[in-house]
Amino acid sequence: MKRHLPNLITLLNVFCGCVATVFAVLNQLELAAVFVFLGIIFDFLDGLAARVLDVKSELGLQLDSLADVITSGLVPGIVMFQLLAMSMSGGWNVDLSSEAADATFWVGLKVAPLPFVGFLITMASAYRLAKFNIDENQVASFIGLPTPANALLILSLPLILLYQHNDFLNGIILNQWFLIGVTLLSAFLLNSKIELFALKFDNWNFQDNALRYIFIIVSLVLLVTMKFLAVPVIIAFYILSSLISKVSTK
């Protein structure tokens, strides 16, 4: 039973990803974000359980990545699909068959092709996870942006729209070119050669984990002061601090 506990936790991640997918398709993006966040928590707990119980396995590694493809790959792709559709229709009421949406005939149906660009995120996430499974160097650090961090970045956009109540930010987020740019940047960061530190503590010594402690404290301060707008700032800070740490180490 101890051997299967981490895999059971991973399956809870799969369940959260499935529920988040349903809500994302229904355009209830705030509920999709809740279940993605829960899935990411289970993604953290399954690895922690495997290390504490010393029951790491190849099956667990593969299952973990398959779960992440759903929670941190498919769902962000659907969310970007919905955001691109919103940028064409001008709001939450998405109508892909609308004349105003610059729709075109495709496979006998009148649909707008632009929103499907969002699934580049899903494709890039799947490719990144496949590379991670065969890369033995990503233990103490990550090469490229981890899929859970990328998922939080994408899911923060509809939450900013819903809860920040800023017309200027809304105008930026619902701009088609901005969303296309975020999609391409997301796909690039997922599979880039940028080395990013992992939030894994071998001990609780501050000197050995100074960067991790500073990152956590700064992130908490940003979340309290900036709410959902803090998420893109935290991701940028994560990448920047990793680059600075790498240069200073050299």
Coordinates of C-alpha atoms in Angstrom, one line a residue:
M1 CA 0.0 0.0 0.0
K2 CA 2.9 2.4 0.8
R3 CA 4.3 1.8 -2.7
H4 CA 1.0 2.9 -4.4
L5 CA 0.3 5.9 -2.2
P6 CA 2.2 8.4 -4.4
N7 CA 0.5 7.1 -7.5
L8 CA -2.9 7.5 -5.9
I9 CA -2.1 11.1 -5.2
T10 CA -1.0 11.5 -8.8
L11 CA -4.4 10.1 -9.9
L12 CA -6.0 12.9 -7.9
N13 CA -4.1 15.3 -10.1
V14 CA -5.5 13.5 -13.1
F15 CA -9.0 13.9 -11.7
C16 CA -8.5 17.6 -11.0
G17 CA -7.3 18.1 -14.5
C18 CA -10.3 16.3 -15.9
V19 CA -12.7 18.5 -13.9
A20 CA -10.7 21.7 -14.8
T21 CA -11.0 20.6 -18.5
V22 CA -14.8 20.5 -18.3
F23 CA -15.0 23.9 -16.6
A24 CA -12.6 25.4 -19.2
V25 CA -14.7 24.1 -22.1
L26 CA -17.8 25.6 -20.4
N27 CA -15.8 28.9 -20.2
Q28 CA -16.1 28.9 -16.3
L29 CA -12.4 29.8 -16.2
E30 CA -12.3 30.7 -12.5
L31 CA -13.4 27.2 -11.5
A32 CA -11.0 25.7 -14.0
A33 CA -8.2 27.7 -12.3
V34 CA -9.3 26.3 -8.9
F35 CA -9.0 22.7 -10.0
V36 CA -5.7 23.4 -11.8
F37 CA -4.3 24.8 -8.6
L38 CA -5.5 21.7 -6.7
G39 CA -4.0 19.5 -9.3
I40 CA -0.6 21.3 -8.9
I41 CA -0.8 20.8 -5.1
F42 CA -1.3 17.1 -5.7
D43 CA 1.6 17.2 -8.2
F44 CA 3.8 18.5 -5.4
L45 CA 2.5 16.1 -2.8
D46 CA 3.0 12.9 -4.9
G47 CA 6.7 13.7 -5.4
L48 CA 7.0 14.6 -1.7
A49 CA 5.3 11.3 -0.7
A50 CA 7.6 9.3 -3.0
R51 CA 10.7 10.9 -1.5
V52 CA 9.5 10.5 2.2
L53 CA 8.4 6.9 1.7
D54 CA 11.4 6.1 -0.6
V55 CA 9.2 4.5 -3.2
K56 CA 10.2 6.2 -6.4
S57 CA 9.5 4.2 -9.5
E58 CA 9.5 4.5 -13.3
L59 CA 5.8 4.0 -13.3
G60 CA 5.3 7.0 -11.0
L61 CA 7.5 9.2 -13.2
Q62 CA 5.5 8.3 -16.3
L63 CA 2.1 8.7 -14.6
D64 CA 3.2 12.1 -13.1
S65 CA 3.9 13.4 -16.6
L66 CA 0.7 12.0 -18.0
A67 CA -1.2 13.8 -15.3
D68 CA 0.6 17.1 -16.0
V69 CA -0.2 16.8 -19.7
I70 CA -3.9 17.1 -18.7
T71 CA -3.7 19.6 -15.7
S72 CA -0.8 21.8 -16.9
G73 CA -1.0 21.2 -20.6
L74 CA -4.5 20.6 -21.9
V75 CA -6.3 23.0 -19.6
P76 CA -4.0 26.0 -20.3
G77 CA -4.5 25.4 -24.0
I78 CA -8.3 25.4 -23.7
V79 CA -8.1 28.6 -21.5
M80 CA -6.0 30.3 -24.2
F81 CA -8.5 29.1 -26.8
Q82 CA -11.3 30.8 -24.8
L83 CA -9.3 34.0 -24.3
L84 CA -8.6 34.2 -28.1
A85 CA -12.3 33.6 -28.8
M86 CA -13.2 36.3 -26.3
S87 CA -10.8 38.7 -28.0
M88 CA -12.8 38.2 -31.2
S89 CA -16.2 38.4 -29.7
G90 CA -15.4 41.2 -27.2
G91 CA -16.4 39.5 -24.0
W92 CA -17.3 36.3 -22.1
N93 CA -20.1 35.3 -24.5
V94 CA -18.1 33.3 -27.0
D95 CA -19.7 32.6 -30.4
L96 CA -17.2 31.0 -32.8
S97 CA -19.7 31.0 -35.6
S98 CA -20.3 34.8 -35.4
E99 CA -19.9 36.8 -38.6
A100 CA -18.0 39.4 -36.5
A101 CA -15.5 36.8 -35.5
D102 CA -14.0 36.7 -39.0
A103 CA -15.0 33.1 -39.2
T104 CA -14.1 30.9 -42.2
F105 CA -15.3 27.6 -43.6
W106 CA -13.3 24.7 -42.2
V107 CA -14.2 21.1 -42.4
G108 CA -17.7 22.0 -43.5
L109 CA -18.3 24.2 -40.5
K110 CA -18.1 27.9 -40.1
V111 CA -15.6 28.5 -37.3
A112 CA -12.9 31.0 -36.4
P113 CA -9.5 29.3 -36.7
L114 CA -7.6 31.8 -34.6
P115 CA -8.5 30.4 -31.1
F116 CA -7.0 27.0 -32.0
V117 CA -3.6 28.8 -31.8
G118 CA -3.9 28.4 -28.1
F119 CA -3.3 24.7 -28.3
L120 CA 0.3 25.4 -29.2
I121 CA 0.6 25.6 -25.4
T122 CA -0.7 22.1 -25.0
M123 CA 1.7 20.8 -27.7
A124 CA 4.7 22.5 -26.2
S125 CA 3.8 21.2 -22.8
A126 CA 3.5 17.6 -24.0
Y127 CA 6.9 18.0 -25.8
R128 CA 8.5 19.5 -22.7
L129 CA 7.2 16.7 -20.4
A130 CA 8.4 14.0 -22.8
K131 CA 11.9 15.6 -22.8
F132 CA 11.8 15.8 -19.0
N133 CA 11.1 12.1 -18.7
I134 CA 14.3 11.1 -20.5
D135 CA 16.5 13.9 -19.2
E136 CA 18.6 12.8 -16.2
N137 CA 20.0 16.3 -15.6
Q138 CA 16.8 18.0 -14.3
V139 CA 17.0 17.0 -10.6
A140 CA 18.3 20.0 -8.7
S141 CA 17.1 22.4 -11.4
F142 CA 14.8 22.6 -14.4
I143 CA 15.7 23.2 -18.0
G144 CA 12.9 25.4 -19.3
L145 CA 9.8 26.6 -17.5
P146 CA 8.0 23.8 -15.6
T147 CA 4.5 23.1 -16.9
P148 CA 2.8 23.9 -13.6
A149 CA 4.4 27.3 -13.5
N150 CA 3.3 27.9 -17.1
A151 CA -0.2 26.8 -16.3
L152 CA -0.5 29.3 -13.5
L153 CA 0.8 32.0 -15.8
I154 CA -1.9 31.3 -18.4
L155 CA -4.7 30.8 -15.8
S156 CA -3.9 34.1 -14.2
L157 CA -5.0 36.0 -17.3
P158 CA -8.8 35.3 -17.0
L159 CA -8.5 35.8 -13.2
I160 CA -7.0 39.2 -13.7
L161 CA -9.9 40.0 -16.1
L162 CA -12.5 38.9 -13.5
Y163 CA -11.1 40.3 -10.3
Q164 CA -8.6 43.1 -10.9
H165 CA -11.3 45.4 -12.5
N166 CA -8.8 47.5 -14.5
D167 CA -9.9 48.6 -18.0
F168 CA -6.3 49.2 -19.1
L169 CA -5.3 45.6 -18.2
N170 CA -8.5 44.2 -19.7
G171 CA -7.7 45.9 -23.0
I172 CA -4.3 44.4 -23.0
I173 CA -5.3 40.9 -22.1
L174 CA -8.1 40.8 -24.6
N175 CA -5.9 42.0 -27.4
Q176 CA -5.4 39.3 -30.0
W177 CA -1.7 40.1 -30.7
F178 CA -1.0 40.1 -26.9
L179 CA -2.5 36.7 -26.5
I180 CA -0.7 35.3 -29.6
G181 CA 2.5 36.7 -28.2
V182 CA 1.9 35.1 -24.8
T183 CA 1.2 31.8 -26.5
L184 CA 4.4 31.9 -28.5
L185 CA 6.4 33.0 -25.4
S186 CA 4.9 30.2 -23.3
A187 CA 5.8 27.6 -25.9
F188 CA 9.3 29.0 -26.1
L189 CA 9.9 29.1 -22.3
L190 CA 8.6 25.6 -21.8
N191 CA 11.3 24.2 -24.2
S192 CA 14.0 26.8 -23.7
K193 CA 17.6 26.0 -22.5
I194 CA 17.2 28.4 -19.5
E195 CA 18.2 26.7 -16.3
L196 CA 15.8 27.4 -13.5
F197 CA 16.1 26.5 -9.8
A198 CA 13.8 23.9 -8.3
L199 CA 11.8 24.5 -5.1
K200 CA 13.2 21.3 -3.5
F201 CA 14.7 21.5 -0.1
D202 CA 17.3 19.0 0.9
N203 CA 17.6 20.7 4.3
W204 CA 16.1 23.8 5.9
N205 CA 19.4 25.7 6.2
F206 CA 19.0 29.3 5.1
Q207 CA 22.5 29.5 3.6
D208 CA 21.9 26.5 1.4
N209 CA 18.4 27.6 0.4
A210 CA 18.7 31.4 0.4
L211 CA 17.4 31.9 -3.1
R212 CA 14.4 29.6 -2.5
Y213 CA 13.5 31.4 0.8
I214 CA 13.9 34.8 -0.8
F215 CA 11.7 33.7 -3.8
I216 CA 9.0 32.4 -1.5
I217 CA 8.9 35.6 0.7
V218 CA 8.9 37.9 -2.3
S219 CA 6.1 35.8 -4.0
L220 CA 3.9 36.0 -0.9
V221 CA 4.4 39.8 -0.6
L222 CA 3.5 40.2 -4.3
L223 CA 0.4 38.0 -4.0
V224 CA -0.9 40.0 -1.0
T225 CA -0.3 43.3 -2.6
M226 CA -1.0 42.6 -6.3
K227 CA -3.4 39.7 -6.1
F228 CA -3.7 37.7 -9.4
L229 CA -1.6 40.3 -11.3
A230 CA 1.3 39.0 -9.1
V231 CA 1.4 35.7 -10.9
P232 CA 3.1 37.0 -14.2
V233 CA 5.4 39.1 -12.1
I234 CA 6.4 36.1 -10.0
I235 CA 7.1 34.0 -13.1
A236 CA 9.3 36.8 -14.5
F237 CA 11.0 37.1 -11.1
Y238 CA 11.6 33.4 -11.0
I239 CA 13.3 33.4 -14.4
L240 CA 15.3 36.5 -13.7
S241 CA 16.5 35.3 -10.3
S242 CA 17.5 32.0 -11.8
L243 CA 19.5 33.7 -14.5
I244 CA 21.2 36.0 -11.9
S245 CA 22.0 33.1 -9.6
K246 CA 23.5 31.2 -12.5
V247 CA 25.7 34.1 -13.5
S248 CA 26.8 34.8 -10.0
T249 CA 27.6 31.1 -9.4
K250 CA 29.8 31.1 -12.5

